[in-house]
Amino acid sequence: MKNPVFTEPRHREFLSRIFTRRTPCPVLFTLLMLSCLAGGSHSPGVAADTAGATFVGGETCIGCHESEHSQWQGSHHDLAMQKPGPDTVLGDFDNASFEYFGNTTRFYTRDGNYFVRTDGPDGSMTEYQVAWVFGVDPLQQYLLPMEDGRLQALAIAWDSRPADAGGQRWYHLFPEEEILYDDPLHWTGPYLNWNTRCAECHSTDVQKNYQAGTRTFATTFAEADVSCEACHGPGSQHVALGQQGRLGSGASSGLQTDLSARGQWYFPEGESIARRKSPLANQQQVDSCGRCHARRGTLGDYEHGKPLSDTHRLSLLGQPLYHHDGQILDEVYVYGSFMQSKMSQAGVVCANCHEPHSNKLRADGNGVCAQCHKADVYDSSQHHNHPAESAGAQCVNCHMPAQTYMGVDARRDHSMRIPRPDLSVMIGTPNACTQCHQDQSSQWALDALRDWGSNFGNSSDHPAVAMAALQRGDSRSIPSLLELAGDENAAPIWRATALDRISTNGGQGALQIAQGLLISDDPLLRIAAVRALQPLPPMRRYLALAPLIKDPVTGVRMEVAVSLAAVPLNELSAERQKSLLALFNEYKAIQNQHLDMPAINMQLGIFNVTRGDFPAAESAYREALALNPQLISAYLNLADLLRGQGREDEAKSQLEAALAVSPESGDAMHALGLLEARAGQRESALKWLGKAAAIETAGSRHRFVYGVAQHDFGDATGALTTLGQLHNALPADEQVLLALVNYSAESGNSDLAARYAKKLVTLAPQNQSYRRMAASLGLNL
């Protein structure tokens, strides 16, 4: 069964959060260290025992926290969501209009209310009363109500920047392509739905209350904006302790989160960078911010004070979300960037740079950085090599370059890295130098840095180079990524990413590292380790993962549930069956809270297929399609499920429907070609497989399978041509070379087979089967 893959590039921002494609490959694994798993200790951080605490409202906090409340007023958190009115609506509703691909949307008022007339869910022009305004700067959106309880964010937004900065105008979030009413990116579609996509991070104590049977919402919240308890947790016990004079700090505060983690910093003698006086005890503050400032999916109900992986499924680094070196590519909301930074590893937290109540920076300009980096060393022309008052003298422009999202919203990269034009030259990653000097090349920037005395050493040793090579199919990069995954001094998010990428691409060596990381204190590493064990047979996976069935972090348990779904229960004792079934029930209960999301239905479909519950899987896939009729991966998985049950005609209909929705879907073409091949329809199979191969630009699967199909259908010459071209594009792909050796020898061209065999041995000199093959072709290596 295929994992769902989102093939539409324009959907990437909305759809790539949940799934990662994996191609398991059988590899050896030793169980010698399993006895140590039960002794693993995990440190989720300190959370107060506040069971039963309730929300009391931000107004209750003012009496004792007037200063904090004063700072919070007027902040982006305070103004995250407001009722429409003269003081809150920033857009032009004075009978204004906006043209978008022939449709005219109008904005106007009537009887003190605000209205929008625009194309509705069936494409007809419809009037909607604005229910809420959403955000303030640099843009403001408007939430329009639907009869089924949905609030939808209009895709025509108000640019609230000053006019001299290009603002004070209506603009469309997707200006280059017409988004029609039946597109999931239309403002009435699932990906601009407030209840599902926005509410959790713009209001306090949101209860989504989705009814799957009727596909309706009854969403509620305690406060419309991001108020005190959105970050600190329900405050009833805190208030009660204060009234009783028994208020303490930390776990004795009556609050579920301890956000006082700035720490004390000092400059060691002779050093120019400050250090914490004591190590950071836990990541509670950063995880609290990461709830909304991270690319993630939600796991069940949010619990304040828990590790972020306990309540959310976090996205790892790498494309399509990040560049190969970890710089922001898609909209990733800061957390993943910051967690890979040297600042994070040094114990810096959000509040060291940002005042949490006002959201403002702690100081102006370079003063923020000068808190920990001595200004006479770093805020000097000797360091930045730019005129003192120029843009190049600003720390953030070199170390935190911005990308613009949603048309006007410039967001800075919080990985806080040194510009690396050498990597730009090698693998095409961006660098801050040419992002500012747009008329210059990366080589120019590299030469300039070298002239300043900056020497990056051996650029080919950088993990980004290995990440890029592995994406090209070059397995020679795996040892470098294995070294990163096992490096205890590296950022955990990088280690988890490296392990995930290795296991996804079937790389050797991942299992040995994964078994050690199963007992890591970091939940992200445990999650990555669980994924890396996927190539093991089900019962061996069970033996390895059984100690994590009751892991204290929900995200780990959910990953274990997915990994153990294929375990045959009849091979377990009654007690072990009970424990595993309880985990499966927890997994499904959490997923069932989010059935409004097409991707969650996809996950349930895959889980149920693995468990052998085909009717439930079919229902889940069909529900995903009902919510998003353009979800190609749902068509593919449903077709695969139907084919496996002998319902080939129904499977073919699903693939044809996928192509009707997305005529350029290589995955749909490929699947249809395979279906026709299994049915013995040679011409049709080769046609569809060939079309899929012709448009493939990333990876090699479609081109490789097409070459194999040509061979198996009797076109040996065509197969050699296809695979030869693929080899030229991906010269380090061992699978392609192995096929070329066999097919060349089979066709009688032993010299060509020997040349390919020699390349294989060069790529993998320790592979004895390759050496034996080469010897059989007369090579003496």
PDB file of C-alpha atoms in Angstrom, residues 167-392:
ATOM      1  CA  GLY A 167      -0.005  48.189   1.287  1.00  0.00           C
ATOM      2  CA  GLN A 168      -3.511  49.535   1.859  1.00  0.00           C
ATOM      3  CA  ARG A 169      -4.966  47.311  -0.859  1.00  0.00           C
ATOM      4  CA  TRP A 170      -6.962  44.141  -1.388  1.00  0.00           C
ATOM      5  CA  TYR A 171      -4.959  41.233  -2.787  1.00  0.00           C
ATOM      6  CA  HIS A 172      -5.412  37.493  -3.372  1.00  0.00           C
ATOM      7  CA  LEU A 173      -3.300  34.903  -1.583  1.00  0.00           C
ATOM      8  CA  PHE A 174      -2.964  32.947  -4.850  1.00  0.00           C
ATOM      9  CA  PRO A 175      -2.532  35.709  -7.430  1.00  0.00           C
ATOM     10  CA  GLU A 176      -0.898  33.706 -10.203  1.00  0.00           C
ATOM     11  CA  GLU A 177      -3.440  30.906 -10.646  1.00  0.00           C
ATOM     12  CA  GLU A 178      -7.217  30.927 -10.779  1.00  0.00           C
ATOM     13  CA  ILE A 179      -8.583  29.003  -7.800  1.00  0.00           C
ATOM     14  CA  LEU A 180     -12.072  27.816  -8.699  1.00  0.00           C
ATOM     15  CA  TYR A 181     -14.824  26.860  -6.291  1.00  0.00           C
ATOM     16  CA  ASP A 182     -14.130  23.116  -6.606  1.00  0.00           C
ATOM     17  CA  ASP A 183     -10.437  23.491  -5.738  1.00  0.00           C
ATOM     18  CA  PRO A 184      -9.486  22.591  -2.136  1.00  0.00           C
ATOM     19  CA  LEU A 185      -7.518  25.840  -2.012  1.00  0.00           C
ATOM     20  CA  HIS A 186     -10.652  27.873  -2.730  1.00  0.00           C
ATOM     21  CA  TRP A 187     -11.601  29.976   0.264  1.00  0.00           C
ATOM     22  CA  THR A 188     -14.569  27.686   0.931  1.00  0.00           C
ATOM     23  CA  GLY A 189     -12.397  24.543   0.823  1.00  0.00           C
ATOM     24  CA  PRO A 190     -10.847  22.445   3.610  1.00  0.00           C
ATOM     25  CA  TYR A 191      -7.510  24.229   3.660  1.00  0.00           C
ATOM     26  CA  LEU A 192      -8.866  27.677   4.525  1.00  0.00           C
ATOM     27  CA  ASN A 193     -11.192  26.361   7.194  1.00  0.00           C
ATOM     28  CA  TRP A 194     -10.793  28.203  10.502  1.00  0.00           C
ATOM     29  CA  ASN A 195     -12.160  25.409  12.703  1.00  0.00           C
ATOM     30  CA  THR A 196      -9.537  22.948  11.501  1.00  0.00           C
ATOM     31  CA  ARG A 197      -6.571  25.031  10.409  1.00  0.00           C
ATOM     32  CA  CYS A 198      -6.558  28.273  12.374  1.00  0.00           C
ATOM     33  CA  ALA A 199      -8.613  28.236  15.546  1.00  0.00           C
ATOM     34  CA  GLU A 200      -6.186  26.440  17.860  1.00  0.00           C
ATOM     35  CA  CYS A 201      -3.567  29.163  17.503  1.00  0.00           C
ATOM     36  CA  HIS A 202      -5.721  32.273  17.344  1.00  0.00           C
ATOM     37  CA  SER A 203      -7.972  31.738  20.356  1.00  0.00           C
ATOM     38  CA  THR A 204      -7.920  30.336  23.892  1.00  0.00           C
ATOM     39  CA  ASP A 205      -9.254  26.911  24.961  1.00  0.00           C
ATOM     40  CA  VAL A 206     -10.629  25.993  21.548  1.00  0.00           C
ATOM     41  CA  GLN A 207     -12.929  22.985  21.393  1.00  0.00           C
ATOM     42  CA  LYS A 208     -13.322  21.995  17.755  1.00  0.00           C
ATOM     43  CA  ASN A 209     -16.392  19.768  18.273  1.00  0.00           C
ATOM     44  CA  TYR A 210     -16.508  18.218  14.812  1.00  0.00           C
ATOM     45  CA  GLN A 211     -19.351  15.808  14.100  1.00  0.00           C
ATOM     46  CA  ALA A 212     -18.094  13.369  11.478  1.00  0.00           C
ATOM     47  CA  GLY A 213     -21.511  11.863  10.823  1.00  0.00           C
ATOM     48  CA  THR A 214     -22.951  15.160   9.648  1.00  0.00           C
ATOM     49  CA  ARG A 215     -19.678  16.875   8.723  1.00  0.00           C
ATOM     50  CA  THR A 216     -20.601  19.840  10.913  1.00  0.00           C
ATOM     51  CA  PHE A 217     -18.814  21.914  13.545  1.00  0.00           C
ATOM     52  CA  ALA A 218     -19.948  23.357  16.858  1.00  0.00           C
ATOM     53  CA  THR A 219     -16.633  24.973  17.714  1.00  0.00           C
ATOM     54  CA  THR A 220     -16.293  26.957  20.944  1.00  0.00           C
ATOM     55  CA  PHE A 221     -13.554  28.896  22.716  1.00  0.00           C
ATOM     56  CA  ALA A 222     -13.076  30.520  26.103  1.00  0.00           C
ATOM     57  CA  GLU A 223     -11.689  33.753  24.647  1.00  0.00           C
ATOM     58  CA  ALA A 224     -11.504  34.901  21.052  1.00  0.00           C
ATOM     59  CA  ASP A 225      -7.879  36.017  21.241  1.00  0.00           C
ATOM     60  CA  VAL A 226      -4.644  34.458  22.505  1.00  0.00           C
ATOM     61  CA  SER A 227      -5.102  35.370  26.151  1.00  0.00           C
ATOM     62  CA  CYS A 228      -3.130  34.559  29.313  1.00  0.00           C
ATOM     63  CA  GLU A 229      -4.347  30.997  29.691  1.00  0.00           C
ATOM     64  CA  ALA A 230      -3.584  30.113  26.071  1.00  0.00           C
ATOM     65  CA  CYS A 231       0.076  29.932  27.113  1.00  0.00           C
ATOM     66  CA  HIS A 232      -0.033  29.470  30.904  1.00  0.00           C
ATOM     67  CA  GLY A 233      -2.883  26.976  31.023  1.00  0.00           C
ATOM     68  CA  PRO A 234      -6.169  27.095  32.949  1.00  0.00           C
ATOM     69  CA  GLY A 235      -5.752  29.405  35.927  1.00  0.00           C
ATOM     70  CA  SER A 236      -8.363  28.440  38.528  1.00  0.00           C
ATOM     71  CA  GLN A 237      -5.906  26.715  40.870  1.00  0.00           C
ATOM     72  CA  HIS A 238      -3.369  29.531  40.474  1.00  0.00           C
ATOM     73  CA  VAL A 239      -6.022  32.038  41.492  1.00  0.00           C
ATOM     74  CA  ALA A 240      -7.128  29.885  44.431  1.00  0.00           C
ATOM     75  CA  LEU A 241      -3.559  29.503  45.727  1.00  0.00           C
ATOM     76  CA  GLY A 242      -3.053  33.250  45.442  1.00  0.00           C
ATOM     77  CA  GLN A 243      -6.194  33.971  47.394  1.00  0.00           C
ATOM     78  CA  GLN A 244      -5.056  31.520  50.083  1.00  0.00           C
ATOM     79  CA  GLY A 245      -1.577  33.055  50.280  1.00  0.00           C
ATOM     80  CA  ARG A 246       0.002  29.732  49.317  1.00  0.00           C
ATOM     81  CA  LEU A 247       1.269  30.710  45.862  1.00  0.00           C
ATOM     82  CA  GLY A 248       4.670  29.285  45.008  1.00  0.00           C
ATOM     83  CA  SER A 249       6.731  29.040  41.849  1.00  0.00           C
ATOM     84  CA  GLY A 250       7.197  26.308  39.265  1.00  0.00           C
ATOM     85  CA  ALA A 251       5.163  23.221  40.157  1.00  0.00           C
ATOM     86  CA  SER A 252       3.703  25.101  43.157  1.00  0.00           C
ATOM     87  CA  SER A 253       2.244  27.908  41.054  1.00  0.00           C
ATOM     88  CA  GLY A 254      -1.008  26.160  40.259  1.00  0.00           C
ATOM     89  CA  LEU A 255      -0.207  26.557  36.547  1.00  0.00           C
ATOM     90  CA  GLN A 256       0.629  23.778  34.161  1.00  0.00           C
ATOM     91  CA  THR A 257       3.526  25.531  32.449  1.00  0.00           C
ATOM     92  CA  ASP A 258       6.659  27.098  33.859  1.00  0.00           C
ATOM     93  CA  LEU A 259       7.677  29.740  31.356  1.00  0.00           C
ATOM     94  CA  SER A 260      10.352  31.484  33.447  1.00  0.00           C
ATOM     95  CA  ALA A 261      13.291  29.978  31.587  1.00  0.00           C
ATOM     96  CA  ARG A 262      15.362  32.983  30.477  1.00  0.00           C
ATOM     97  CA  GLY A 263      18.119  32.053  32.884  1.00  0.00           C
ATOM     98  CA  GLN A 264      21.111  34.090  33.999  1.00  0.00           C
ATOM     99  CA  TRP A 265      23.922  34.709  31.541  1.00  0.00           C
ATOM    100  CA  TYR A 266      27.503  35.846  31.936  1.00  0.00           C
ATOM    101  CA  PHE A 267      30.583  36.432  29.821  1.00  0.00           C
ATOM    102  CA  PRO A 268      33.439  34.088  30.809  1.00  0.00           C
ATOM    103  CA  GLU A 269      36.741  35.888  31.150  1.00  0.00           C
ATOM    104  CA  GLY A 270      38.310  36.517  27.773  1.00  0.00           C
ATOM    105  CA  GLU A 271      35.257  35.354  25.816  1.00  0.00           C
ATOM    106  CA  SER A 272      32.875  37.419  23.700  1.00  0.00           C
ATOM    107  CA  ILE A 273      29.803  35.131  23.773  1.00  0.00           C
ATOM    108  CA  ALA A 274      27.748  34.755  26.943  1.00  0.00           C
ATOM    109  CA  ARG A 275      26.859  31.456  28.577  1.00  0.00           C
ATOM    110  CA  ARG A 276      24.078  30.360  30.880  1.00  0.00           C
ATOM    111  CA  LYS A 277      25.065  30.141  34.533  1.00  0.00           C
ATOM    112  CA  SER A 278      23.118  26.910  34.816  1.00  0.00           C
ATOM    113  CA  PRO A 279      21.910  24.560  32.060  1.00  0.00           C
ATOM    114  CA  LEU A 280      18.384  24.896  30.730  1.00  0.00           C
ATOM    115  CA  ALA A 281      16.290  22.458  32.760  1.00  0.00           C
ATOM    116  CA  ASN A 282      13.677  21.692  30.096  1.00  0.00           C
ATOM    117  CA  GLN A 283      12.145  22.929  26.862  1.00  0.00           C
ATOM    118  CA  GLN A 284       8.770  23.871  28.337  1.00  0.00           C
ATOM    119  CA  GLN A 285       8.870  27.492  27.228  1.00  0.00           C
ATOM    120  CA  VAL A 286      10.041  26.761  23.692  1.00  0.00           C
ATOM    121  CA  ASP A 287       7.564  23.891  23.373  1.00  0.00           C
ATOM    122  CA  SER A 288       4.758  26.138  24.609  1.00  0.00           C
ATOM    123  CA  CYS A 289       5.536  28.654  21.863  1.00  0.00           C
ATOM    124  CA  GLY A 290       6.086  25.818  19.396  1.00  0.00           C
ATOM    125  CA  ARG A 291       2.487  24.713  19.811  1.00  0.00           C
ATOM    126  CA  CYS A 292       1.606  27.453  17.322  1.00  0.00           C
ATOM    127  CA  HIS A 293       4.989  28.455  15.946  1.00  0.00           C
ATOM    128  CA  ALA A 294       5.819  25.064  14.444  1.00  0.00           C
ATOM    129  CA  ARG A 295       4.943  23.104  11.335  1.00  0.00           C
ATOM    130  CA  ARG A 296       2.994  20.292  12.942  1.00  0.00           C
ATOM    131  CA  GLY A 297      -0.206  18.324  13.161  1.00  0.00           C
ATOM    132  CA  THR A 298      -2.367  18.008  16.262  1.00  0.00           C
ATOM    133  CA  LEU A 299      -2.532  14.884  18.428  1.00  0.00           C
ATOM    134  CA  GLY A 300      -5.690  14.835  20.489  1.00  0.00           C
ATOM    135  CA  ASP A 301      -6.317  17.470  23.148  1.00  0.00           C
ATOM    136  CA  TYR A 302      -3.578  19.944  23.997  1.00  0.00           C
ATOM    137  CA  GLU A 303      -2.211  19.643  27.512  1.00  0.00           C
ATOM    138  CA  HIS A 304      -0.231  22.619  28.803  1.00  0.00           C
ATOM    139  CA  GLY A 305       3.190  21.797  30.143  1.00  0.00           C
ATOM    140  CA  LYS A 306       3.653  18.599  28.176  1.00  0.00           C
ATOM    141  CA  PRO A 307       6.470  18.152  25.629  1.00  0.00           C
ATOM    142  CA  LEU A 308       5.412  19.330  22.204  1.00  0.00           C
ATOM    143  CA  SER A 309       5.722  15.802  20.818  1.00  0.00           C
ATOM    144  CA  ASP A 310       3.152  14.700  23.375  1.00  0.00           C
ATOM    145  CA  THR A 311       0.473  16.875  21.819  1.00  0.00           C
ATOM    146  CA  HIS A 312       1.626  17.411  18.231  1.00  0.00           C
ATOM    147  CA  ARG A 313       3.261  15.590  15.343  1.00  0.00           C
ATOM    148  CA  LEU A 314       6.293  17.670  14.367  1.00  0.00           C
ATOM    149  CA  SER A 315       7.694  18.000  10.866  1.00  0.00           C
ATOM    150  CA  LEU A 316      11.357  17.207  10.341  1.00  0.00           C
ATOM    151  CA  LEU A 317      13.858  19.083   8.210  1.00  0.00           C
ATOM    152  CA  GLY A 318      14.554  18.575   4.513  1.00  0.00           C
ATOM    153  CA  GLN A 319      12.587  19.192   1.366  1.00  0.00           C
ATOM    154  CA  PRO A 320       9.894  20.196   0.572  1.00  0.00           C
ATOM    155  CA  LEU A 321       9.673  22.179   3.828  1.00  0.00           C
ATOM    156  CA  TYR A 322      13.312  23.145   4.233  1.00  0.00           C
ATOM    157  CA  HIS A 323      16.318  23.485   1.989  1.00  0.00           C
ATOM    158  CA  HIS A 324      18.922  20.736   2.275  1.00  0.00           C
ATOM    159  CA  ASP A 325      20.903  22.765   4.806  1.00  0.00           C
ATOM    160  CA  GLY A 326      17.868  23.476   7.001  1.00  0.00           C
ATOM    161  CA  GLN A 327      17.034  26.978   5.768  1.00  0.00           C
ATOM    162  CA  ILE A 328      13.340  27.775   5.486  1.00  0.00           C
ATOM    163  CA  LEU A 329      11.734  26.927   2.155  1.00  0.00           C
ATOM    164  CA  ASP A 330       8.041  26.426   2.804  1.00  0.00           C
ATOM    165  CA  GLU A 331       6.168  28.153   5.629  1.00  0.00           C
ATOM    166  CA  VAL A 332       7.450  26.378   8.744  1.00  0.00           C
ATOM    167  CA  TYR A 333       6.651  28.839  11.555  1.00  0.00           C
ATOM    168  CA  VAL A 334      10.064  29.155  13.295  1.00  0.00           C
ATOM    169  CA  TYR A 335      10.217  26.187  15.740  1.00  0.00           C
ATOM    170  CA  GLY A 336      11.972  23.700  13.449  1.00  0.00           C
ATOM    171  CA  SER A 337      14.439  26.379  12.425  1.00  0.00           C
ATOM    172  CA  PHE A 338      15.219  27.449  15.977  1.00  0.00           C
ATOM    173  CA  MET A 339      15.663  23.898  17.267  1.00  0.00           C
ATOM    174  CA  GLN A 340      18.508  23.299  14.801  1.00  0.00           C
ATOM    175  CA  SER A 341      20.310  26.497  15.836  1.00  0.00           C
ATOM    176  CA  LYS A 342      23.393  26.888  18.012  1.00  0.00           C
ATOM    177  CA  MET A 343      21.316  29.284  20.110  1.00  0.00           C
ATOM    178  CA  SER A 344      18.924  26.523  21.077  1.00  0.00           C
ATOM    179  CA  GLN A 345      21.765  24.168  21.925  1.00  0.00           C
ATOM    180  CA  ALA A 346      23.307  26.878  24.128  1.00  0.00           C
ATOM    181  CA  GLY A 347      20.093  27.149  26.157  1.00  0.00           C
ATOM    182  CA  VAL A 348      18.555  30.233  24.569  1.00  0.00           C
ATOM    183  CA  VAL A 349      14.750  30.332  24.756  1.00  0.00           C
ATOM    184  CA  CYS A 350      12.189  32.493  23.001  1.00  0.00           C
ATOM    185  CA  ALA A 351      11.913  34.978  25.861  1.00  0.00           C
ATOM    186  CA  ASN A 352      15.625  35.787  25.704  1.00  0.00           C
ATOM    187  CA  CYS A 353      14.954  37.715  22.508  1.00  0.00           C
ATOM    188  CA  HIS A 354      11.187  38.380  22.613  1.00  0.00           C
ATOM    189  CA  GLU A 355       9.149  39.922  25.387  1.00  0.00           C
ATOM    190  CA  PRO A 356       6.410  37.272  25.626  1.00  0.00           C
ATOM    191  CA  HIS A 357       3.516  39.552  26.535  1.00  0.00           C
ATOM    192  CA  SER A 358       4.055  42.336  24.012  1.00  0.00           C
ATOM    193  CA  ASN A 359       5.684  40.077  21.390  1.00  0.00           C
ATOM    194  CA  LYS A 360       8.261  42.839  20.900  1.00  0.00           C
ATOM    195  CA  LEU A 361      12.017  42.336  20.701  1.00  0.00           C
ATOM    196  CA  ARG A 362      13.985  42.877  23.901  1.00  0.00           C
ATOM    197  CA  ALA A 363      16.050  45.631  22.255  1.00  0.00           C
ATOM    198  CA  ASP A 364      16.273  47.580  19.031  1.00  0.00           C
ATOM    199  CA  GLY A 365      18.381  46.498  16.075  1.00  0.00           C
ATOM    200  CA  ASN A 366      21.594  44.685  16.923  1.00  0.00           C
ATOM    201  CA  GLY A 367      20.931  45.271  20.608  1.00  0.00           C
ATOM    202  CA  VAL A 368      19.027  41.990  20.775  1.00  0.00           C
ATOM    203  CA  CYS A 369      22.081  40.035  19.707  1.00  0.00           C
ATOM    204  CA  ALA A 370      24.407  42.192  21.802  1.00  0.00           C
ATOM    205  CA  GLN A 371      22.794  40.743  24.927  1.00  0.00           C
ATOM    206  CA  CYS A 372      24.973  37.673  24.413  1.00  0.00           C
ATOM    207  CA  HIS A 373      27.431  38.692  21.680  1.00  0.00           C
ATOM    208  CA  LYS A 374      29.741  41.520  22.695  1.00  0.00           C
ATOM    209  CA  ALA A 375      29.052  44.497  20.460  1.00  0.00           C
ATOM    210  CA  ASP A 376      32.691  45.581  20.220  1.00  0.00           C
ATOM    211  CA  VAL A 377      33.491  42.228  18.624  1.00  0.00           C
ATOM    212  CA  TYR A 378      30.395  41.417  16.575  1.00  0.00           C
ATOM    213  CA  ASP A 379      28.692  44.760  15.934  1.00  0.00           C
ATOM    214  CA  SER A 380      31.781  46.022  14.136  1.00  0.00           C
ATOM    215  CA  SER A 381      32.977  46.394  10.572  1.00  0.00           C
ATOM    216  CA  GLN A 382      35.767  43.915  11.344  1.00  0.00           C
ATOM    217  CA  HIS A 383      33.095  41.291  11.796  1.00  0.00           C
ATOM    218  CA  HIS A 384      30.390  42.125   9.258  1.00  0.00           C
ATOM    219  CA  ASN A 385      32.541  43.960   6.668  1.00  0.00           C
ATOM    220  CA  HIS A 386      29.783  46.443   5.857  1.00  0.00           C
ATOM    221  CA  PRO A 387      29.345  50.164   6.547  1.00  0.00           C
ATOM    222  CA  ALA A 388      28.093  50.695  10.079  1.00  0.00           C
ATOM    223  CA  GLU A 389      24.652  52.046   9.202  1.00  0.00           C
ATOM    224  CA  SER A 390      23.999  49.813   6.187  1.00  0.00           C
ATOM    225  CA  ALA A 391      21.587  46.898   5.900  1.00  0.00           C
ATOM    226  CA  GLY A 392      24.572  44.549   5.802  1.00  0.00           C
TER     227      GLY A 392
END
